[in-house]
Amino acid sequence: MSTVQTQVSPAQAQVAFISSSIGKKIFQAITGLFLFLFVTGHMVGNLQIFLGQDQLNTYAQALKNLPALIWSVRILMFIFFAIHIWRGIQLYFENKFSRPISYVRNATVQAPLSSRTMIFSGAGILLYVVYHLLHFTFITTNPQYAGLHDTLGRHDVYSMIILGYQNIAISAVYLVAMFFLCYHLSHAIPSFMQTIGINNQKWEPRLKVLGYLIAVVIFFGYSVIPAAVLSNFIVLPEGVH
Amino acid sequence: MNFKLHVWRQKNAAAKGRMEQYEARDINGDMSFLEMLDVVNEDLVEKGIDPIHFDHDCREGICGACSLVINGLPHGGMTGTTCEVRMRLFKDGSTIYIEPFRAKAFPVIKDLTVDRTSIDRVMQAGGFVSTHTGAATDANAILIPKDKAEEAMDAAACIGCGACVAACKNASGMLFVAAKVSQLALLPQGQAERERRVNKMVAQMDIEGFGNCTNYFECEAVCPKDISVKFIAKMNREYMRALVK
Ligand code: FES
């Protein structure tokens, strides 16, 4: 069959690693991990809304005063997000082409729906991220937010969030997006562990449960904000409307 | 027992196939699935119709030659291989869909027979240990802890039938390759070529056009030899280890 093969050089091995099926999985897992860490950090930041207007605006101002940090995180996240999406789409099509003729009768034993719809939940998250950036970061969709300032003259992020989620439609879209995120993570977390090789028969069911738990925590951690706004648990400061 | 069969018929590799309907009449419930097809084929031959082609050899669940996707699941998704599936497990009078293992890496040769030499080429790429021939060495000359021997045996139980590929939504061959990589990586005899083996087998697997694993674990669910997906995690570890080694 094949001729005698010499050892591959380390450089060749690295190139082979990145473009191999396992390498692609690991890439997807690692970029996903960074996105997950960002999502978690962002949630903790958001939850400061329950500590009041001063705390949240102080936090927002503090971030603004660290442009080097903000921009390096933004650029890194953009790169990880782009790689994760690009690889995800690539994997989706490669996997479709691996079975050119599909079965007439299809059956599934144990693959959860979330695992089979990652590309769609992912697309949902992407659409929302675009809207979310236009809404709160670039303030394109609701330019009136730009004029909000608190008594200390800082940008009033607190009021901006409350005004945003007082709108039922915006809150509804937000909840749907958080559901997509939660759904995506419920497969992503156990899948991450398997891909980087931390799994065995004993841990497989535990990791599944852990995935669900973390996903649910993220969902509620985010969704509690529009819920608190809509139920008037947190209200606009005096004089803002 | 009587069944209505929908069977994939395809003249040759180049032809376009389609599902055909047949009747399976007076089937004994203790017959295996393949014996049921034998009965149907006898009937077809009598009628002058080309019999249904399917793979088989040992007919006792050890060789991995038999295949078939039955009602959407390889080997019918029951315990064991298609040759071990008994007709009493189906409801009398029910309709059964029979299709070949489908994957780009498993092109159809005729009807239900597919070309699975892609998995042989993955084995040739690295699924072996190099050893001298000649006089047999003493048994137990190399001591292997019981738990390692058991785990290696669990992986070695793979008969290479390809059901994992057929079940995977991505037609990925990772469970098969992982079983072979793990089996040898767990044993002292496999250490010398450990890194080279995983690199070559994964490279060959990718060349053959298998899909990428996205952790559905459908493979594990249909494997007639109950190979665990923990071996895929192990193969991932082996592959990363080979990179830094
Ligand atoms: S014919 Fe040998 S395993 Fe089924």
Short mmCIF file of C-alpha atoms and ligand atoms in Angstrom, two decimals:
data_model
loop_
_atom_site.label_atom_id
_atom_site.label_comp_id
_atom_site.label_asym_id
_atom_site.label_seq_id
_atom_site.Cartn_x
_atom_site.Cartn_y
_atom_site.Cartn_z
CA MET A 1 0.00 0.00 0.00
CA SER A 2 1.72 3.16 1.15
CA THR A 3 5.44 3.75 0.95
CA VAL A 4 7.47 4.04 4.13
CA GLN A 5 6.52 7.32 5.74
CA THR A 6 8.88 9.38 7.78
CA GLN A 7 7.73 11.28 10.86
CA VAL A 8 5.88 14.48 10.10
CA SER A 9 7.68 17.64 11.17
CA PRO A 10 6.21 19.62 14.08
CA ALA A 11 5.22 22.41 11.66
CA GLN A 12 3.38 19.98 9.41
CA ALA A 13 1.69 18.43 12.41
CA GLN A 14 0.41 21.83 13.54
CA VAL A 15 -1.05 22.68 10.15
CA ALA A 16 -2.61 19.22 10.00
CA PHE A 17 -3.99 19.69 13.49
CA ILE A 18 -5.80 22.95 12.73
CA SER A 19 -7.41 21.68 9.54
CA SER A 20 -8.24 18.21 10.86
CA SER A 21 -11.70 17.19 11.99
CA ILE A 22 -10.58 17.04 15.63
CA GLY A 23 -8.65 20.31 15.36
CA LYS A 24 -11.76 22.08 14.04
CA LYS A 25 -13.80 20.78 16.95
CA ILE A 26 -11.20 21.99 19.42
CA PHE A 27 -11.13 25.42 17.74
CA GLN A 28 -14.89 25.62 18.01
CA ALA A 29 -14.72 24.59 21.67
CA ILE A 30 -12.03 27.11 22.65
CA THR A 31 -13.59 30.09 20.85
CA GLY A 32 -16.92 29.06 22.38
CA LEU A 33 -15.33 29.04 25.82
CA PHE A 34 -14.20 32.66 25.45
CA LEU A 35 -17.64 33.70 24.22
CA PHE A 36 -19.17 31.92 27.20
CA LEU A 37 -16.82 33.71 29.61
CA PHE A 38 -17.82 37.02 28.05
CA VAL A 39 -21.50 36.18 28.36
CA THR A 40 -20.99 35.34 32.04
CA GLY A 41 -19.01 38.51 32.75
CA HIS A 42 -21.58 40.62 30.92
CA MET A 43 -24.36 39.07 33.00
CA VAL A 44 -22.60 39.87 36.26
CA GLY A 45 -22.12 43.44 35.04
CA ASN A 46 -25.79 43.76 34.13
CA LEU A 47 -27.02 42.43 37.45
CA GLN A 48 -25.60 45.53 39.13
CA ILE A 49 -28.80 47.22 38.00
CA PHE A 50 -30.31 45.78 41.19
CA LEU A 51 -27.79 47.76 43.24
CA GLY A 52 -29.24 51.00 41.96
CA GLN A 53 -28.61 53.79 39.49
CA ASP A 54 -25.41 55.05 41.07
CA GLN A 55 -23.70 51.64 41.14
CA LEU A 56 -24.55 50.76 37.53
CA ASN A 57 -23.59 54.16 36.13
CA THR A 58 -20.34 54.13 38.12
CA TYR A 59 -19.53 50.73 36.67
CA ALA A 60 -20.35 51.87 33.14
CA GLN A 61 -18.26 55.01 33.56
CA ALA A 62 -15.36 52.96 34.96
CA LEU A 63 -15.40 50.75 31.86
CA LYS A 64 -15.55 53.85 29.64
CA ASN A 65 -12.46 55.20 31.40
CA LEU A 66 -10.53 52.11 30.42
CA PRO A 67 -10.61 52.33 26.62
CA ALA A 68 -7.59 50.05 26.22
CA LEU A 69 -9.36 47.26 28.11
CA ILE A 70 -12.72 47.84 26.45
CA TRP A 71 -11.30 47.87 22.96
CA SER A 72 -9.05 44.86 23.41
CA VAL A 73 -11.98 42.86 24.74
CA ARG A 74 -14.20 44.09 21.90
CA ILE A 75 -11.64 43.20 19.24
CA LEU A 76 -10.90 39.81 20.76
CA MET A 77 -14.59 39.02 21.09
CA PHE A 78 -15.17 40.08 17.50
CA ILE A 79 -12.40 37.74 16.33
CA PHE A 80 -13.59 34.79 18.44
CA PHE A 81 -17.19 35.38 17.37
CA ALA A 82 -16.19 35.55 13.71
CA ILE A 83 -14.11 32.36 13.88
CA HIS A 84 -16.82 30.55 15.81
CA ILE A 85 -19.48 31.52 13.26
CA TRP A 86 -17.33 30.87 10.22
CA ARG A 87 -16.23 27.46 11.51
CA GLY A 88 -19.78 26.62 12.53
CA ILE A 89 -21.11 27.31 9.05
CA GLN A 90 -18.21 25.41 7.49
CA LEU A 91 -18.83 22.39 9.73
CA TYR A 92 -22.54 22.51 9.01
CA PHE A 93 -21.99 22.24 5.26
CA GLU A 94 -19.14 19.73 5.45
CA ASN A 95 -21.35 17.51 7.56
CA LYS A 96 -24.28 17.90 5.17
CA PHE A 97 -22.05 16.84 2.26
CA SER A 98 -20.81 13.80 4.18
CA ARG A 99 -24.14 12.15 3.44
CA PRO A 100 -25.05 13.14 -0.13
CA ILE A 101 -28.19 10.95 -0.20
CA SER A 102 -30.27 11.21 2.93
CA TYR A 103 -32.32 8.46 4.51
CA VAL A 104 -35.95 8.00 3.52
CA ARG A 105 -36.71 7.04 7.10
CA ASN A 106 -34.88 9.00 9.79
CA ALA A 107 -34.74 8.13 13.46
CA THR A 108 -32.95 9.62 16.46
CA VAL A 109 -32.23 7.76 19.67
CA GLN A 110 -30.55 10.12 22.09
CA ALA A 111 -29.27 13.27 20.36
CA PRO A 112 -31.23 16.14 21.96
CA LEU A 113 -32.92 18.62 19.63
CA SER A 114 -30.61 21.35 20.93
CA SER A 115 -27.59 19.45 19.58
CA ARG A 116 -29.18 19.12 16.16
CA THR A 117 -30.16 22.77 15.88
CA MET A 118 -26.94 24.50 16.93
CA ILE A 119 -26.65 26.31 13.61
CA PHE A 120 -30.15 27.79 14.05
CA SER A 121 -29.84 28.74 17.72
CA GLY A 122 -26.47 30.21 16.77
CA ALA A 123 -28.03 32.23 13.94
CA GLY A 124 -30.67 33.50 16.36
CA ILE A 125 -27.99 34.65 18.78
CA LEU A 126 -26.06 36.38 15.98
CA LEU A 127 -29.13 38.31 14.83
CA TYR A 128 -29.83 39.41 18.36
CA VAL A 129 -26.24 40.49 19.01
CA VAL A 130 -26.41 42.74 15.93
CA TYR A 131 -29.65 44.30 17.15
CA HIS A 132 -28.39 44.59 20.72
CA LEU A 133 -25.26 46.46 19.61
CA LEU A 134 -27.37 48.86 17.53
CA HIS A 135 -29.77 49.30 20.43
CA PHE A 136 -27.51 49.86 23.45
CA THR A 137 -23.91 50.14 22.25
CA PHE A 138 -24.15 52.32 19.16
CA ILE A 139 -27.58 53.71 20.16
CA THR A 140 -28.65 53.73 16.52
CA THR A 141 -32.17 52.38 16.86
CA ASN A 142 -33.13 54.68 19.76
CA PRO A 143 -30.99 57.84 19.43
CA GLN A 144 -32.88 59.55 22.29
CA TYR A 145 -30.88 57.38 24.77
CA ALA A 146 -27.74 59.35 23.97
CA GLY A 147 -29.13 62.38 25.78
CA LEU A 148 -29.68 60.57 29.08
CA HIS A 149 -27.42 61.82 31.88
CA ASP A 150 -27.59 61.32 35.63
CA THR A 151 -27.16 64.08 38.22
CA LEU A 152 -23.36 63.64 38.08
CA GLY A 153 -23.43 64.18 34.34
CA ARG A 154 -22.56 60.57 33.48
CA HIS A 155 -24.27 58.68 30.68
CA ASP A 156 -27.35 57.25 32.41
CA VAL A 157 -27.09 53.57 31.50
CA TYR A 158 -29.54 52.72 34.28
CA SER A 159 -32.38 54.73 32.77
CA MET A 160 -31.46 53.61 29.27
CA ILE A 161 -31.93 49.94 30.22
CA ILE A 162 -35.23 50.61 31.98
CA LEU A 163 -36.58 52.65 29.09
CA GLY A 164 -35.49 49.91 26.71
CA TYR A 165 -37.22 47.07 28.51
CA GLN A 166 -40.38 49.02 29.28
CA ASN A 167 -41.04 48.38 25.61
CA ILE A 168 -42.84 45.01 25.53
CA ALA A 169 -41.62 44.17 22.04
CA ILE A 170 -37.98 44.76 22.95
CA SER A 171 -38.35 42.65 26.08
CA ALA A 172 -40.02 39.85 24.15
CA VAL A 173 -37.25 39.77 21.54
CA TYR A 174 -34.74 39.77 24.39
CA LEU A 175 -36.37 36.79 26.07
CA VAL A 176 -36.48 34.82 22.85
CA ALA A 177 -32.81 35.57 22.25
CA MET A 178 -31.92 34.47 25.78
CA PHE A 179 -33.80 31.24 25.15
CA PHE A 180 -31.68 30.64 22.03
CA LEU A 181 -28.56 31.34 24.06
CA CYS A 182 -29.63 28.96 26.81
CA TYR A 183 -30.55 26.29 24.26
CA HIS A 184 -27.20 26.69 22.49
CA LEU A 185 -25.28 26.47 25.78
CA SER A 186 -27.13 23.38 26.99
CA HIS A 187 -25.42 21.39 24.22
CA ALA A 188 -22.29 23.52 24.07
CA ILE A 189 -21.15 22.93 27.65
CA PRO A 190 -21.13 19.10 27.74
CA SER A 191 -19.93 19.14 24.14
CA PHE A 192 -16.99 21.37 25.11
CA MET A 193 -15.93 18.94 27.83
CA GLN A 194 -16.13 15.96 25.47
CA THR A 195 -14.17 17.75 22.75
CA ILE A 196 -11.29 18.76 24.95
CA GLY A 197 -11.24 15.21 26.29
CA ILE A 198 -12.66 15.67 29.78
CA ASN A 199 -15.30 12.96 29.76
CA ASN A 200 -15.84 9.35 30.67
CA GLN A 201 -18.80 7.07 31.27
CA LYS A 202 -19.25 8.26 34.84
CA TRP A 203 -19.07 11.93 33.94
CA GLU A 204 -21.14 11.92 30.77
CA PRO A 205 -24.57 12.16 32.47
CA ARG A 206 -23.20 14.60 35.07
CA LEU A 207 -21.80 16.91 32.41
CA LYS A 208 -25.17 16.88 30.67
CA VAL A 209 -26.88 18.04 33.85
CA LEU A 210 -24.15 20.61 34.47
CA GLY A 211 -24.71 21.96 30.95
CA TYR A 212 -28.43 22.35 31.57
CA LEU A 213 -27.88 23.97 34.96
CA ILE A 214 -25.41 26.56 33.71
CA ALA A 215 -27.61 27.31 30.70
CA VAL A 216 -30.62 27.88 32.95
CA VAL A 217 -28.62 30.11 35.31
CA ILE A 218 -27.52 32.23 32.33
CA PHE A 219 -31.10 32.43 31.08
CA PHE A 220 -32.51 33.63 34.39
CA GLY A 221 -29.51 35.85 35.11
CA TYR A 222 -30.29 37.78 31.98
CA SER A 223 -34.08 37.52 31.85
CA VAL A 224 -34.58 38.79 35.38
CA ILE A 225 -33.79 42.33 34.17
CA PRO A 226 -36.66 42.83 31.69
CA ALA A 227 -38.88 40.92 34.13
CA ALA A 228 -37.98 43.35 36.92
CA VAL A 229 -38.58 46.33 34.64
CA LEU A 230 -41.92 45.09 33.31
CA SER A 231 -43.17 44.23 36.81
CA ASN A 232 -42.14 47.72 38.02
CA PHE A 233 -39.68 46.21 40.48
CA ILE A 234 -37.09 48.63 39.19
CA VAL A 235 -38.42 51.97 38.03
CA LEU A 236 -37.06 55.05 36.30
CA PRO A 237 -35.43 57.65 38.56
CA GLU A 238 -37.37 60.85 39.23
CA GLY A 239 -37.61 63.13 36.27
CA VAL A 240 -36.71 60.62 33.55
CA HIS A 241 -39.34 59.49 31.10
CA MET B 1 -45.89 -13.22 10.43
CA ASN B 2 -46.33 -10.89 7.46
CA PHE B 3 -44.56 -7.63 6.71
CA LYS B 4 -44.65 -4.93 4.10
CA LEU B 5 -41.09 -4.02 3.10
CA HIS B 6 -39.81 -0.80 1.55
CA VAL B 7 -36.37 -1.66 0.22
CA TRP B 8 -33.72 0.49 -1.46
CA ARG B 9 -32.94 -0.92 -4.91
CA GLN B 10 -30.00 0.37 -6.92
CA LYS B 11 -28.59 -1.47 -9.95
CA ASN B 12 -24.99 -0.36 -9.50
CA ALA B 13 -22.84 2.39 -8.06
CA ALA B 14 -23.62 4.78 -10.91
CA ALA B 15 -27.37 4.12 -11.13
CA LYS B 16 -29.99 6.18 -9.37
CA GLY B 17 -31.70 4.10 -6.72
CA ARG B 18 -35.24 4.13 -5.36
CA MET B 19 -37.43 2.47 -2.76
CA GLU B 20 -39.42 -0.58 -3.91
CA GLN B 21 -42.24 -2.35 -2.10
CA TYR B 22 -42.25 -6.07 -1.36
CA GLU B 23 -44.30 -8.42 0.76
CA ALA B 24 -42.68 -10.78 3.27
CA ARG B 25 -45.18 -13.60 3.87
CA ASP B 26 -45.31 -16.49 6.36
CA ILE B 27 -42.24 -15.41 8.28
CA ASN B 28 -41.30 -17.35 11.40
CA GLY B 29 -40.76 -15.00 14.34
CA ASP B 30 -37.57 -16.83 15.30
CA MET B 31 -35.97 -16.06 11.95
CA SER B 32 -33.23 -13.48 11.88
CA PHE B 33 -33.70 -10.34 9.81
CA LEU B 34 -31.36 -11.74 7.17
CA GLU B 35 -33.24 -15.04 7.03
CA MET B 36 -36.41 -13.05 6.43
CA LEU B 37 -34.67 -11.38 3.48
CA ASP B 38 -33.55 -14.82 2.25
CA VAL B 39 -37.19 -15.89 2.15
CA VAL B 40 -38.17 -12.73 0.28
CA ASN B 41 -35.31 -13.28 -2.17
CA GLU B 42 -36.35 -16.86 -2.91
CA ASP B 43 -39.74 -15.53 -3.81
CA LEU B 44 -38.21 -12.81 -6.01
CA VAL B 45 -36.00 -15.31 -7.85
CA GLU B 46 -39.02 -17.49 -8.56
CA LYS B 47 -40.75 -14.49 -10.06
CA GLY B 48 -37.69 -13.73 -12.17
CA ILE B 49 -36.86 -10.54 -10.26
CA ASP B 50 -33.25 -9.72 -9.33
CA PRO B 51 -32.85 -10.64 -5.63
CA ILE B 52 -32.06 -7.97 -3.05
CA HIS B 53 -28.32 -7.68 -2.48
CA PHE B 54 -27.11 -7.32 1.09
CA ASP B 55 -23.88 -8.01 3.00
CA HIS B 56 -23.53 -10.85 5.48
CA ASP B 57 -20.99 -13.42 6.56
CA CYS B 58 -20.91 -15.01 10.03
CA ARG B 59 -24.57 -14.43 10.85
CA GLU B 60 -23.74 -14.62 14.55
CA GLY B 61 -22.78 -11.06 15.39
CA ILE B 62 -19.00 -11.31 15.31
CA CYS B 63 -17.74 -10.37 11.86
CA GLY B 64 -19.33 -6.98 11.23
CA ALA B 65 -20.24 -7.78 7.63
CA CYS B 66 -23.98 -7.30 7.92
CA SER B 67 -25.30 -3.75 7.80
CA LEU B 68 -28.73 -2.27 6.88
CA VAL B 69 -30.56 0.72 8.25
CA ILE B 70 -33.88 -0.64 9.48
CA ASN B 71 -36.65 1.89 10.12
CA GLY B 72 -34.06 4.67 10.26
CA LEU B 73 -31.62 2.97 12.61
CA PRO B 74 -28.51 0.91 11.79
CA HIS B 75 -29.01 -2.75 12.78
CA GLY B 76 -32.55 -1.68 13.65
CA GLY B 77 -31.23 0.12 16.74
CA MET B 78 -31.69 -3.05 18.75
CA THR B 79 -29.08 -4.92 20.74
CA GLY B 80 -26.65 -6.61 18.42
CA THR B 81 -26.17 -6.71 14.69
CA THR B 82 -28.77 -7.09 11.96
CA CYS B 83 -28.03 -10.84 11.73
CA GLU B 84 -28.96 -11.13 15.41
CA VAL B 85 -32.23 -9.22 15.13
CA ARG B 86 -35.20 -11.60 15.33
CA MET B 87 -38.42 -10.98 13.44
CA ARG B 88 -40.54 -11.45 16.58
CA LEU B 89 -39.27 -8.03 17.67
CA PHE B 90 -41.40 -6.44 14.95
CA LYS B 91 -45.16 -6.08 15.04
CA ASP B 92 -46.97 -8.54 12.80
CA GLY B 93 -48.27 -6.80 9.71
CA SER B 94 -46.04 -3.75 10.17
CA THR B 95 -44.18 -1.86 7.48
CA ILE B 96 -40.38 -2.03 7.57
CA TYR B 97 -38.04 0.40 5.79
CA ILE B 98 -34.70 -1.10 4.74
CA GLU B 99 -31.94 1.20 3.47
CA PRO B 100 -28.18 0.90 3.02
CA PHE B 101 -25.68 2.54 5.39
CA ARG B 102 -25.51 6.03 3.93
CA ALA B 103 -22.34 8.11 3.89
CA LYS B 104 -20.09 9.70 1.31
CA ALA B 105 -17.38 7.38 2.65
CA PHE B 106 -19.64 4.34 2.08
CA PRO B 107 -20.74 4.47 -1.59
CA VAL B 108 -23.48 2.01 -2.57
CA ILE B 109 -22.24 -0.91 -4.70
CA LYS B 110 -25.64 -2.47 -5.30
CA ASP B 111 -28.96 -2.30 -3.43
CA LEU B 112 -28.10 -2.57 0.26
CA THR B 113 -24.43 -3.42 -0.20
CA VAL B 114 -22.04 -0.55 0.42
CA ASP B 115 -18.29 -0.20 -0.01
CA ARG B 116 -16.80 0.05 3.48
CA THR B 117 -13.15 -0.22 2.45
CA SER B 118 -12.69 3.36 3.72
CA ILE B 119 -12.56 1.98 7.25
CA ASP B 120 -10.03 -0.64 6.18
CA ARG B 121 -7.82 2.14 4.84
CA VAL B 122 -8.07 3.95 8.17
CA MET B 123 -6.87 0.74 9.84
CA GLN B 124 -4.02 0.37 7.34
CA ALA B 125 -2.96 3.93 8.08
CA GLY B 126 -2.16 3.12 11.71
CA GLY B 127 -4.43 0.59 13.37
CA PHE B 128 -1.67 -1.93 14.02
CA VAL B 129 1.43 -2.53 16.13
CA SER B 130 4.77 -3.30 14.54
CA THR B 131 6.26 -6.48 15.94
CA HIS B 132 8.77 -9.06 14.84
CA THR B 133 7.51 -12.34 13.53
CA GLY B 134 9.06 -15.59 14.62
CA ALA B 135 8.76 -17.60 17.78
CA ALA B 136 5.84 -16.60 19.97
CA THR B 137 6.83 -14.72 23.11
CA ASP B 138 5.88 -16.10 26.50
CA ALA B 139 2.33 -15.41 27.55
CA ASN B 140 2.18 -12.75 30.27
CA ALA B 141 5.74 -11.62 29.55
CA ILE B 142 4.31 -8.10 29.51
CA LEU B 143 2.23 -7.40 32.57
CA ILE B 144 -0.94 -5.39 32.01
CA PRO B 145 -3.13 -4.22 34.90
CA LYS B 146 -6.56 -5.82 34.89
CA ASP B 147 -8.49 -2.54 34.52
CA LYS B 148 -6.38 -1.47 31.52
CA ALA B 149 -6.78 -4.86 29.89
CA GLU B 150 -10.56 -4.64 30.41
CA GLU B 151 -10.80 -1.14 29.01
CA ALA B 152 -8.68 -2.05 26.00
CA MET B 153 -10.95 -5.04 25.46
CA ASP B 154 -14.04 -2.81 25.62
CA ALA B 155 -12.56 -0.77 22.75
CA ALA B 156 -11.36 -3.86 20.91
CA ALA B 157 -14.93 -5.20 20.88
CA CYS B 158 -15.53 -2.96 17.84
CA ILE B 159 -16.22 -5.19 14.83
CA GLY B 160 -15.86 -2.33 12.34
CA CYS B 161 -19.36 -2.66 10.93
CA GLY B 162 -19.74 1.08 10.34
CA ALA B 163 -23.09 1.47 12.15
CA CYS B 164 -21.67 4.50 13.98
CA VAL B 165 -21.10 6.22 10.64
CA ALA B 166 -24.55 5.28 9.39
CA ALA B 167 -26.21 6.56 12.59
CA CYS B 168 -24.29 9.81 12.86
CA LYS B 169 -26.20 12.80 11.50
CA ASN B 170 -22.84 13.96 10.13
CA ALA B 171 -21.71 10.53 8.87
CA SER B 172 -18.69 10.85 11.13
CA GLY B 173 -16.43 7.86 11.68
CA MET B 174 -15.08 8.98 15.02
CA LEU B 175 -16.46 6.22 17.22
CA PHE B 176 -14.82 3.56 15.08
CA VAL B 177 -11.49 5.38 14.81
CA ALA B 178 -11.57 6.24 18.52
CA ALA B 179 -12.12 2.60 19.48
CA LYS B 180 -9.13 1.50 17.42
CA VAL B 181 -6.88 4.34 18.59
CA SER B 182 -7.84 3.77 22.25
CA GLN B 183 -7.45 0.02 22.20
CA LEU B 184 -3.79 0.25 21.18
CA ALA B 185 -3.01 3.37 23.21
CA LEU B 186 -4.12 1.56 26.36
CA LEU B 187 -1.71 -1.33 25.92
CA PRO B 188 2.09 -1.42 26.34
CA GLN B 189 2.47 -2.91 22.87
CA GLY B 190 0.90 0.19 21.36
CA GLN B 191 3.18 2.77 23.01
CA ALA B 192 5.99 2.89 20.45
CA GLU B 193 3.73 4.15 17.67
CA ARG B 194 1.19 5.93 19.85
CA GLU B 195 1.48 9.47 18.43
CA ARG B 196 2.14 8.44 14.86
CA ARG B 197 -0.90 6.18 14.97
CA VAL B 198 -3.46 8.77 16.04
CA ASN B 199 -2.09 11.34 13.59
CA LYS B 200 -2.21 8.97 10.65
CA MET B 201 -5.58 7.43 11.45
CA VAL B 202 -7.23 10.84 11.89
CA ALA B 203 -5.62 12.12 8.69
CA GLN B 204 -6.87 9.07 6.75
CA MET B 205 -10.33 9.41 8.29
CA ASP B 206 -10.52 13.01 7.06
CA ILE B 207 -9.29 12.07 3.57
CA GLU B 208 -12.02 9.43 3.27
CA GLY B 209 -14.73 12.06 3.58
CA PHE B 210 -16.28 11.17 6.91
CA GLY B 211 -18.11 14.07 8.58
CA ASN B 212 -17.06 15.90 11.73
CA CYS B 213 -18.23 14.81 15.15
CA THR B 214 -20.58 17.28 16.84
CA ASN B 215 -21.26 15.10 19.88
CA TYR B 216 -24.74 13.80 19.10
CA PHE B 217 -23.78 10.41 20.56
CA GLU B 218 -26.12 8.61 18.16
CA CYS B 219 -23.19 6.31 17.34
CA GLU B 220 -23.00 5.02 20.89
CA ALA B 221 -26.77 4.45 20.94
CA VAL B 222 -26.74 2.06 17.96
CA CYS B 223 -23.34 0.40 18.36
CA PRO B 224 -23.97 -3.36 18.44
CA LYS B 225 -20.87 -3.75 20.64
CA ASP B 226 -21.73 -0.90 23.05
CA ILE B 227 -18.57 1.12 22.37
CA SER B 228 -18.73 4.21 24.60
CA VAL B 229 -18.23 7.78 23.40
CA LYS B 230 -15.68 8.09 26.21
CA PHE B 231 -13.26 6.65 23.65
CA ILE B 232 -13.88 9.69 21.41
CA ALA B 233 -12.91 11.91 24.34
CA LYS B 234 -9.85 9.71 24.73
CA MET B 235 -8.98 10.02 21.04
CA ASN B 236 -9.25 13.81 21.34
CA ARG B 237 -6.81 13.66 24.25
CA GLU B 238 -4.50 11.38 22.28
CA TYR B 239 -4.58 13.77 19.34
CA MET B 240 -3.73 16.80 21.49
CA ARG B 241 -1.02 14.79 23.24
CA ALA B 242 0.48 13.88 19.87
CA LEU B 243 0.63 17.56 18.92
CA VAL B 244 2.76 18.55 21.90
CA LYS B 245 4.78 15.36 22.00
S1 FES C 1 -23.14 -11.28 9.54
FE1 FES C 1 -21.38 -11.24 10.84
S2 FES C 1 -22.00 -9.74 12.27
FE2 FES C 1 -23.79 -9.96 11.12
#
